[in-house]
Amino acid sequence: MAKPLTDQDRRKQISVRGLAGVENVADLKTNFNRHLHFTLVKDRNVATKRDYYFALANTVRDHLVGRWIRTQQHYYEKDPKRVYYLSLEFYMGRTLQNTMVNLALENACDEATYQLGLDMEELQDIEEDLLIACFLDSMASLGLAAYGYGIRYEFGIFNQKIVSGWQVEEADDWLRYGNPWEKARPEYMRPVHFYGRVEHTADGVKWVDTQVVLALPYDTPVPGYRNNIVNTMRLWSAKAPCDFNLKDFNVGGYIQAVLDRNLAENISRVLYPNDNFFEGKELRLKQEYFVVAATLQDIIRRFKASKFGSTDVLFSLHVQVAIQLNDTHPALAIPELMRLLVDIEKVPWEKAWDIVIRTCAYTNHTVLPEALERWPVDLFQNLLPRHLEIIYEINRRHLERISKLYPGDTDRISRMSLIEEGDVKKINMAHLCIVGSHAVNGVARIHSDIIKNTVFKDFYEVDPEKFQNKTNGITPRRWLVMCNPGLAEVIAEKIGEDYIRDLDQLKKLLEFVNDDAFIRDVAKIKQENKMKFAAHLEAHYKVKINPSSMFDVQVKRIHEYKRQLLNCLHIITLYNRIKNEPNKPWTPRTIMIGGKAAPGYHTAKMIIKLITSIGDIVNNDPVVGDRLKVIFLENYRVTLAEKIIPAADLSEQISTAGTEASGTGNMKFMLNGALTIGTMDGANVEMAEEAGEENLFIFGMRVHDVEALDKKGYDAVSYYNRVPELKQAVDQIAGGFFSPSQPGLFKDLVNMLMHHDRFKVFADYEDYIRCQERVSALYKNPKEWTKMVIHNIAGCGKFSSDRTISEYAREIWGMEPSLEKIAAPDDPQPATPPLRAVEVFCLHGFDSLFSF
């Protein structure tokens, strides 16, 4: 009997096709040993598995470096328009495997490590969650000259521990062992100023007496998919300047001065958790300005160093530069670019403002009012006094325009002002982004419609041409080929491998929706993934689950609008039904919920405690047995997502209609063969269109139903009194059934659900329960279930980040994606080859050829 294929075998099959030649395994082994000896200073007698991982990572990185340099040379020679993607956070994930997939190295590396007596999967598991971004992957794969900019946080989002059912946060010291993928670039360090005062003189405006923090860049390569292009993600680390006064030696202040450096460097110390509640903290504002100020200096430096640019032609900056503001966190790019143009480069205000608008574009990510950034004017006055002046002037000119368009409409003028009056004057950063950008987009069609019709309705009426939709997407390289190689190979056997670059080709799978052999193959891969994840849970969490049960999964940030509480009510209802009719043939379910609660978000933490408490009762009830299990997935993160998503049968996307901007987890589950139970919210709407609404389990209120209920008045108590099973579940929570040692533990949650629930959990309860009954019934028919899965996979083409980025490029940035493959460093050279990079460096110096 043939040995079953491992994930490594399947990725190997995919990796080896389409290569010009087979990588030299002997060379890889030589380079591995070279790095082990000369980079890590170890031999095989004392090296640890982590040392082997670093040796392998450095060996793979060697294959990136030549392509990385060649890409920058290519951009210097062609001088294309460049796009700069500014974000205060990039998701954390592993880099090694993704790099091997994109460079088609996995086959050779797997063979080399095997010959060295090492296990590739063990080495991959050692890697920390580093930095990834679907959009940057697609930008590189589409040949766009793109740069991601952010902060190199010393501590990422916290590690979550569950202790006695409660979330406990631990520091995520992701850099403690170093990062083999990053390269410090001290030659491009930039000063960032804070505080001080503003002087208006005959020579112009000066921002003086400031405190200076240095921004040190670290570059991470971002390889495209097998096109030899390697773009750059540049992250800034805060460093204190070294200008200590020598007299401090004599007065005893030197030691304290050294210690005070930490205060400056705190700027890049920790990532603020995203909890959808805006809190105006000075450190957060410092972070936002820090990344913007350093990045804009870098952009202008690179523009001036390019063939196109010079110190005299900043008027044409927008021709060669596009800046995408990912949410309002980098909104300060607008006043900062104005400051650089007007104060430093002496560009007249009107021309500078035209350049800013043509250069900047803004992506909105939330419609929740409490999540929109509003900074106190007093804080700005102290920290960024010149920027406050600039914002006031932008607002003055903006309101003059609105007054001319709508004379006498003081309400509209007040609504559209960048400055919100009240007990505390605040700057509305979303309004600043809209006024200072040439394009504003939502991230799903329903979300874009909401911001046009409600949240930013006034602005849409003034400038409708600014507003667009760019539905989010995911990279199929990471979220299929890498994390689910079995499914990727089964698909490739039917339609070839071109779908990895052109996900629309998945539509060809519709030809095989009734193919018994294909149905069996898809179902077999899903079962293998489930068994693999069950083994992972048992090994790492000491939890045993039934791989034959339905894996019902909800993994996302814990938040009221995501409605994990609705899931809890279904679990309790299902538990009660099994208890009432234990002999009925119930569809076995393992319900898994994962996600982190922001440390200061009390309600979210109570939701986690409720989930774990329900699990304690359900999982230990002998009457229920294996028919229902409830698992809270501790420390949910990208690496865990890469394991659970391929194993999931059912994806829970159950936010209140009109609250989720888009979601990308829904797309990842869909691509990996999970069926969706969800509301018509975010990207679910477009998923239902692409796969057919009959192939998703859609329930609940639509946006217009929610709006009508808001007007009528949502009365949770009426649902509670009318629906017996709902009442029983709520009473069990309130009465201490799931917290017998603390009967009143969840009284605040129940009070919120009954009297203060903005997200209307009870209103969707009945339809959700009915929909879950349909799910259970279909799961008993594996063939029909799998046919629906195939319909979903075939409908995933739209949700590739390649499509999303192509739309951004053509419709916002004014750039054209290219599938052109540039020459690799090892490729045959033209008859008259150019000087090699190292020769040019030696002859002319680094910046004479190109600039990173």
Coordinates of C-alpha atoms in Angstrom, one line a residue, residues 85-95 98-99 102 129-142 146-150 220-225 231-235 326 472-479 482 638 642 664 668 800-802 804-805:
Y85 CA 1.6 51.6 2.0
L86 CA 1.5 53.1 5.5
S87 CA 0.1 51.0 8.3
L88 CA 0.7 51.0 12.0
E89 CA 0.5 47.3 12.2
F90 CA 1.2 44.3 10.0
Y91 CA 0.0 40.9 10.9
M92 CA 2.4 38.4 12.4
G93 CA 3.2 35.2 10.7
R94 CA 6.0 32.9 9.6
T95 CA 8.3 33.9 6.8
N98 CA 6.3 31.5 2.5
T99 CA 9.7 32.5 1.1
N102 CA 7.5 32.1 -3.6
D129 CA 5.5 34.7 14.2
L130 CA 7.2 37.5 12.3
L131 CA 5.7 40.0 9.8
I132 CA 3.5 39.3 6.9
A133 CA 1.0 41.2 4.8
C134 CA -1.2 39.8 2.0
F135 CA -1.2 43.2 0.2
L136 CA 2.6 43.4 0.1
D137 CA 2.8 39.9 -1.2
S138 CA 0.5 40.8 -4.0
M139 CA 2.2 44.0 -4.8
A140 CA 5.5 42.1 -5.3
S141 CA 3.8 39.3 -7.3
L142 CA 2.2 41.9 -9.6
A146 CA 5.9 49.1 -3.6
Y147 CA 7.1 49.7 -0.1
G148 CA 5.3 48.9 3.2
Y149 CA 6.1 51.2 6.1
G150 CA 5.4 50.7 9.7
T220 CA 12.5 43.0 5.4
P221 CA 12.4 41.5 1.9
V222 CA 9.0 40.7 0.4
P223 CA 9.3 38.2 -2.5
G224 CA 6.8 38.1 -5.3
Y225 CA 5.6 34.7 -6.5
N231 CA 10.1 44.5 -2.6
T232 CA 10.8 46.0 0.8
M233 CA 8.9 46.4 4.0
R234 CA 10.7 49.1 6.1
L235 CA 9.9 49.3 9.8
N326 CA -4.3 52.3 5.8
N472 CA -10.4 43.0 0.5
G473 CA -8.6 39.9 -0.6
I474 CA -6.1 37.3 0.6
T475 CA -3.0 35.8 -1.0
P476 CA -3.5 32.3 -2.2
R477 CA 0.2 31.6 -1.8
R478 CA 0.1 31.7 2.0
W479 CA -3.6 30.8 2.5
M482 CA 1.4 27.0 2.0
V638 CA -1.5 33.5 12.2
E642 CA -2.7 28.2 9.2
T664 CA -10.7 38.3 5.5
K668 CA -9.6 32.2 4.1
S800 CA -7.5 37.2 -4.2
S801 CA -5.5 40.1 -2.9
D802 CA -4.0 40.2 -6.4
T804 CA -7.7 43.9 -4.9
I805 CA -4.2 45.3 -5.5

